[in-house]
PDB file of C-alpha atoms in Angstrom:
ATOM      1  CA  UNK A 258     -24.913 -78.810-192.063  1.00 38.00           C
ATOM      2  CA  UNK A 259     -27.672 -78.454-189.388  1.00 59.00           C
ATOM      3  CA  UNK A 260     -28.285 -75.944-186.787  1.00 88.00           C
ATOM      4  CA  UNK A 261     -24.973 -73.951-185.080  1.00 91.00           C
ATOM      5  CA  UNK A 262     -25.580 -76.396-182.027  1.00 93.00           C
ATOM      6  CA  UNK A 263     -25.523 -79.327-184.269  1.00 94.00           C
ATOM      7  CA  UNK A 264     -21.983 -77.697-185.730  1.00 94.00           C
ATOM      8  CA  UNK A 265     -20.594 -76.902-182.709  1.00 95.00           C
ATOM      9  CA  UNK A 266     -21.228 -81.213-181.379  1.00 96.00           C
ATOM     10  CA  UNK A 267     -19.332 -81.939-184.621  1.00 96.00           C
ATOM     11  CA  UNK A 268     -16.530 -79.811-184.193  1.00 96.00           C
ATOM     12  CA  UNK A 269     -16.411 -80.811-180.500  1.00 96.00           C
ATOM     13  CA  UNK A 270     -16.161 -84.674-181.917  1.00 97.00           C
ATOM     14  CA  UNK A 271     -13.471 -83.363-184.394  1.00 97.00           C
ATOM     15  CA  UNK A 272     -11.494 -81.747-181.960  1.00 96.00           C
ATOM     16  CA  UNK A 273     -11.661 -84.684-179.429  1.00 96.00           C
ATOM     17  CA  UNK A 274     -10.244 -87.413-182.181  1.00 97.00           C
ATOM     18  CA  UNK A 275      -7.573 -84.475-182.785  1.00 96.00           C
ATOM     19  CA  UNK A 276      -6.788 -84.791-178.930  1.00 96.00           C
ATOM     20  CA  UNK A 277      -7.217 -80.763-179.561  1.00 95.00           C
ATOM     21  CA  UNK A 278      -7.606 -79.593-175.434  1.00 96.00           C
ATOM     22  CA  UNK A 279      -7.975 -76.009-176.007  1.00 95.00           C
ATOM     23  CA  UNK A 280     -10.831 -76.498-178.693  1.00 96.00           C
ATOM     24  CA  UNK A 281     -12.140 -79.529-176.854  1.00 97.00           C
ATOM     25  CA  UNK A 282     -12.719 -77.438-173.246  1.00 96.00           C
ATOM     26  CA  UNK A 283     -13.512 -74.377-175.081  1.00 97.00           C
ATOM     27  CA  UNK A 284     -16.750 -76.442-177.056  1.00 97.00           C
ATOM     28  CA  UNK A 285     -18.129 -78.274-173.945  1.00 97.00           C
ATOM     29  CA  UNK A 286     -18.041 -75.415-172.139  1.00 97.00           C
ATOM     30  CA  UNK A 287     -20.118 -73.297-174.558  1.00 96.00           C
ATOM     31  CA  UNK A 288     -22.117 -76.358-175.112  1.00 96.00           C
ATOM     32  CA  UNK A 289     -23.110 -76.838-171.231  1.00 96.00           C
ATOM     33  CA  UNK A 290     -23.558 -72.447-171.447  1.00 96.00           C
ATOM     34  CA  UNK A 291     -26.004 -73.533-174.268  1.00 94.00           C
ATOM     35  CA  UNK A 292     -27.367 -76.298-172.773  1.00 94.00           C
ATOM     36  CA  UNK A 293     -28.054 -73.714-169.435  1.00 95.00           C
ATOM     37  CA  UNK A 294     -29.997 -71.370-171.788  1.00 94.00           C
ATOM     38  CA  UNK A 295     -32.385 -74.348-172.908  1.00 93.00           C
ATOM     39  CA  UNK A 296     -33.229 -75.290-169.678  1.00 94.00           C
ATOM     40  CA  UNK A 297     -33.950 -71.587-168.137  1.00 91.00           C
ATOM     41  CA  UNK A 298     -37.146 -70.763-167.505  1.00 84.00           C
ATOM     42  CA  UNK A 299     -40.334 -72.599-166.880  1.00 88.00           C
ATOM     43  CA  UNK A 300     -39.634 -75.501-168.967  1.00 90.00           C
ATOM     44  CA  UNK A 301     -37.151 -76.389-171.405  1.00 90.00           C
ATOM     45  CA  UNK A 302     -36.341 -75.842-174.958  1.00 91.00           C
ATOM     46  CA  UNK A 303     -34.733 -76.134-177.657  1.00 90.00           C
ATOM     47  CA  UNK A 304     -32.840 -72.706-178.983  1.00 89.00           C
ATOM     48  CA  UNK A 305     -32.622 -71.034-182.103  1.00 88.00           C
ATOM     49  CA  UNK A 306     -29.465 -70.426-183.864  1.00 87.00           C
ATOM     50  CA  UNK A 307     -29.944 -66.631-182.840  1.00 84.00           C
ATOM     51  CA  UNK A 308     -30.408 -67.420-179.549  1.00 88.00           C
ATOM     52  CA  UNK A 309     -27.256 -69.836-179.906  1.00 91.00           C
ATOM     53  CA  UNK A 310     -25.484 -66.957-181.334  1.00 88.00           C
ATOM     54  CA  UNK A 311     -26.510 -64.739-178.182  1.00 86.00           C
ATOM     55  CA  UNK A 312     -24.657 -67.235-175.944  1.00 92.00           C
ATOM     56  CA  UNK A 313     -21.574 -67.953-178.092  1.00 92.00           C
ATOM     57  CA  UNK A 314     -21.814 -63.897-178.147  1.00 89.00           C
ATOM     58  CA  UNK A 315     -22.275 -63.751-174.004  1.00 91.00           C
ATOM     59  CA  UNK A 316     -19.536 -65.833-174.008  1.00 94.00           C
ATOM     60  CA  UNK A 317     -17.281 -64.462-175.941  1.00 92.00           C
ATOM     61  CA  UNK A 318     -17.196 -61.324-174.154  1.00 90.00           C
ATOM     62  CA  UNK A 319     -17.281 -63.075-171.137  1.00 94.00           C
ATOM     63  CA  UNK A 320     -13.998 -64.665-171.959  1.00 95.00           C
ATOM     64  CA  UNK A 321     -12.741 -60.765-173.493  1.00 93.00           C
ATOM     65  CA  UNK A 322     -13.354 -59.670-169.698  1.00 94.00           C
ATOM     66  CA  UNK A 323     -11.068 -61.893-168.121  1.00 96.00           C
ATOM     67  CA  UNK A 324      -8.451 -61.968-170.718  1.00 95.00           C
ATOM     68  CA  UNK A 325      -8.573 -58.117-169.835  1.00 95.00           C
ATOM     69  CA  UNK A 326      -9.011 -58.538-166.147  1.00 96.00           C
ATOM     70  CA  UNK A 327      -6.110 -60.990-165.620  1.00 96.00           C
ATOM     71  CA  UNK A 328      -3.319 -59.033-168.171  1.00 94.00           C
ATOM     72  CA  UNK A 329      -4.472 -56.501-165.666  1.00 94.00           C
ATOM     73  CA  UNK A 330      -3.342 -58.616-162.649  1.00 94.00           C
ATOM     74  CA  UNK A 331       0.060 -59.094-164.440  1.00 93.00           C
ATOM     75  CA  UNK A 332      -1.417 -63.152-164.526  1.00 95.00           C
ATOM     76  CA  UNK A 333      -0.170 -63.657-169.058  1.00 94.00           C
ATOM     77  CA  UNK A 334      -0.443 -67.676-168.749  1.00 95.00           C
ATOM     78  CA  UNK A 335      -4.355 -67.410-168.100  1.00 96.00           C
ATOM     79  CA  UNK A 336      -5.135 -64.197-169.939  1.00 95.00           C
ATOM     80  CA  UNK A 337      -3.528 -65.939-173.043  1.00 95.00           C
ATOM     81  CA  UNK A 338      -5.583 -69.022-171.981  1.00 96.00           C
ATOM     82  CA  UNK A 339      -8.460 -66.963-172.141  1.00 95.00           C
ATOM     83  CA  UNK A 340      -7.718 -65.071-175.436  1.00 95.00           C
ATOM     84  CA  UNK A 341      -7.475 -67.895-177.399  1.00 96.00           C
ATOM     85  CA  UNK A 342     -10.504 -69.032-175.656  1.00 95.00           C
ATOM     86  CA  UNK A 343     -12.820 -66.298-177.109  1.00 94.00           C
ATOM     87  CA  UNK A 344     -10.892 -67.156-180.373  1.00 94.00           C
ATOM     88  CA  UNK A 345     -12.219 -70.374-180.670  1.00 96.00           C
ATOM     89  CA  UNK A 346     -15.600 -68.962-180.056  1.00 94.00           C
ATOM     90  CA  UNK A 347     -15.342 -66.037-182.413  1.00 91.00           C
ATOM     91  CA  UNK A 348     -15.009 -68.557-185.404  1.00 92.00           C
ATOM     92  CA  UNK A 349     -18.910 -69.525-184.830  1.00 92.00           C
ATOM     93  CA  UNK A 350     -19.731 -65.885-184.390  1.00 89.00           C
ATOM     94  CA  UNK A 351     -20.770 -63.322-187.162  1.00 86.00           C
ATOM     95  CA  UNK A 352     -17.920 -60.795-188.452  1.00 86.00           C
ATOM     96  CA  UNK A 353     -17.567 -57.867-185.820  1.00 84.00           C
ATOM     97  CA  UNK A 354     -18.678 -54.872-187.942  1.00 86.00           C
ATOM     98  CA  UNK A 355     -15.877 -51.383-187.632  1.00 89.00           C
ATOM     99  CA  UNK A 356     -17.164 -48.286-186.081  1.00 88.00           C
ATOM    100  CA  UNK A 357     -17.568 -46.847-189.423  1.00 90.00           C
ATOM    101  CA  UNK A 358     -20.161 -49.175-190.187  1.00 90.00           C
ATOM    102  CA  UNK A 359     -21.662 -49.315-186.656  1.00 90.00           C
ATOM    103  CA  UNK A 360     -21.849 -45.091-187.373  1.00 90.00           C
ATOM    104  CA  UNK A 361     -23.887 -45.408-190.639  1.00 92.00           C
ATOM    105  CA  UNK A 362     -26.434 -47.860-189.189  1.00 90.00           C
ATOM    106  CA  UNK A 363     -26.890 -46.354-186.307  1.00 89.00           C
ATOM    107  CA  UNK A 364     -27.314 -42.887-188.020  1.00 89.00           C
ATOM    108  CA  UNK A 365     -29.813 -44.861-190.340  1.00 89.00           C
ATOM    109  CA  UNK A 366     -31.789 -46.276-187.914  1.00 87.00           C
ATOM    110  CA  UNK A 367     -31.848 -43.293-185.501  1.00 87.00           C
ATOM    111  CA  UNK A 368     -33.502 -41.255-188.460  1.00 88.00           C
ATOM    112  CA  UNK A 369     -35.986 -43.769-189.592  1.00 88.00           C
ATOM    113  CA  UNK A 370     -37.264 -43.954-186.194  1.00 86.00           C
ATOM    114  CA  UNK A 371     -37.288 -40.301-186.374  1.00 86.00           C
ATOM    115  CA  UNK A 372     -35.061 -40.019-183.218  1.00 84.00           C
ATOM    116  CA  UNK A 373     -33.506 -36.850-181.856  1.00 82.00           C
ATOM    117  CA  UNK A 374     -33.293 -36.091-178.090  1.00 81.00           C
ATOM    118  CA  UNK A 375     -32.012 -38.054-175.157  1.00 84.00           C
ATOM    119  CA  UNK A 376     -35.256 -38.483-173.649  1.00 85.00           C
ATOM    120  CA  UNK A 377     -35.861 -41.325-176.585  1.00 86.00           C
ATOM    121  CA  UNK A 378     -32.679 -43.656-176.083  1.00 86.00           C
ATOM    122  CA  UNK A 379     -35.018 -46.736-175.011  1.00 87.00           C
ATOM    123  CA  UNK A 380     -36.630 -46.855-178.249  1.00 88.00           C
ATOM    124  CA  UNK A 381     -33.293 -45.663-180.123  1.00 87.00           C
ATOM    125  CA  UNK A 382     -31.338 -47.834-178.712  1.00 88.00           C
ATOM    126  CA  UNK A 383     -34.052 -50.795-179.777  1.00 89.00           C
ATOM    127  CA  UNK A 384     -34.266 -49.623-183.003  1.00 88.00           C
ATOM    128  CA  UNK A 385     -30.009 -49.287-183.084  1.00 88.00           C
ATOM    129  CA  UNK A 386     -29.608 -52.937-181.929  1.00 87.00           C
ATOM    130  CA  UNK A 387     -32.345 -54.634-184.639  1.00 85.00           C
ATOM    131  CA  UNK A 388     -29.901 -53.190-186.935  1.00 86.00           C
ATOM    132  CA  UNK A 389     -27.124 -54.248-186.118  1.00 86.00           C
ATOM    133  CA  UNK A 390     -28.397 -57.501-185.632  1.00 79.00           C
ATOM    134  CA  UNK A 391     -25.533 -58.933-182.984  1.00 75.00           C
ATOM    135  CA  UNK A 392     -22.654 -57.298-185.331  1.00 81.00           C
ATOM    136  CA  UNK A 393     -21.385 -55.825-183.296  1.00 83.00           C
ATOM    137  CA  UNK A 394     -21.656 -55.535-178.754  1.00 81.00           C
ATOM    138  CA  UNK A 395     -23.925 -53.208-177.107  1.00 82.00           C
ATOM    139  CA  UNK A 396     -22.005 -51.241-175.507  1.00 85.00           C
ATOM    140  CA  UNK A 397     -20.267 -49.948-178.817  1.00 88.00           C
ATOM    141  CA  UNK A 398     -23.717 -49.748-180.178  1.00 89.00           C
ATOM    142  CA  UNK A 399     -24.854 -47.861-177.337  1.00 89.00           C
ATOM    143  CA  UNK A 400     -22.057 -45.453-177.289  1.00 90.00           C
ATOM    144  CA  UNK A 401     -22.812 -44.143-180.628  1.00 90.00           C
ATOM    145  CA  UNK A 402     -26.826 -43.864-179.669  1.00 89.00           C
ATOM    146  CA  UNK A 403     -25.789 -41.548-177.293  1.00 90.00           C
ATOM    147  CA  UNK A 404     -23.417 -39.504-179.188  1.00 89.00           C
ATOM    148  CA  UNK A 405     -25.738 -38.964-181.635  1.00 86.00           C
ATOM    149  CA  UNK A 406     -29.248 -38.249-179.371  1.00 84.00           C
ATOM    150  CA  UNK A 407     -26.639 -35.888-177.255  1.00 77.00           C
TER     151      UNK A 407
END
């Protein structure tokens, strides 16, 4: 198979001969996000898969957040829309990593670097990220950084 943008126009094709609406709207819209990204910026582009990745990721969360923010409202028809939304997106995303695992490689990467006070959790937190390599989001990443500089 090709590039994750050339996988996700197949399974959009696949899903709209299956007459699949959920998978159908849930593709073109992270197509048109990807599509966005390629034409941001001074001229436009064609993305990497990692940079694919980092808007399936974007969105993703994006679709997390409302699933969250509507349950919230007491609104279960679209937070259940939304859930299976970021679903459908997780399948083209890597696996989520545990905190375990987000705990070892941070603690590797944090003594590598040779990090130890709080005054360093730009670089840290750089270091922590190329690590985890998208495995896991930033915010979990980040929380562990600072537990550990603290």
């Amino acid at each position: 198979m090709g590039t994750l943008k050339d996988r996700l126009n197949e399974d959009l094709h696949t899903a709209m001969k299956a007459r699949d609406e959920l998978i159908t709207s849930t593709l073109r819209m992270a197509l048109s996000a990807v599509r966005t990204a390629e034409v941001a910026g001074d001229e436009a582009r064609e993305l990497s898969d990692d940079e694919v990745l980092a808007v399936l990721t974007k969105e993703a969360k994006k679709r997390r957040e409302a699933a969250a923010a509507f349950s919230g409202a007491g609104r279960a028809d679209q937070a259940a829309k939304e859930t299976a939304e970021g679903e459908v997106l997780d399948r083209y995303l890597p696996k989520q990593l545990t905190d375990a695992e987000i705990a070892e490689i941070v603690a590797g990467a944090l003594a590598a670097g040779g990090f130890t006070g709080k005054a360093q959790m730009g670089p840290a937190m750089k270091a922590a990220q190329a690590a985890v390599a998208g495995r896991a989001e930033g915010g979990r990443v980040a929380a562990e950084v600072r537990r550990r500089l603290v």
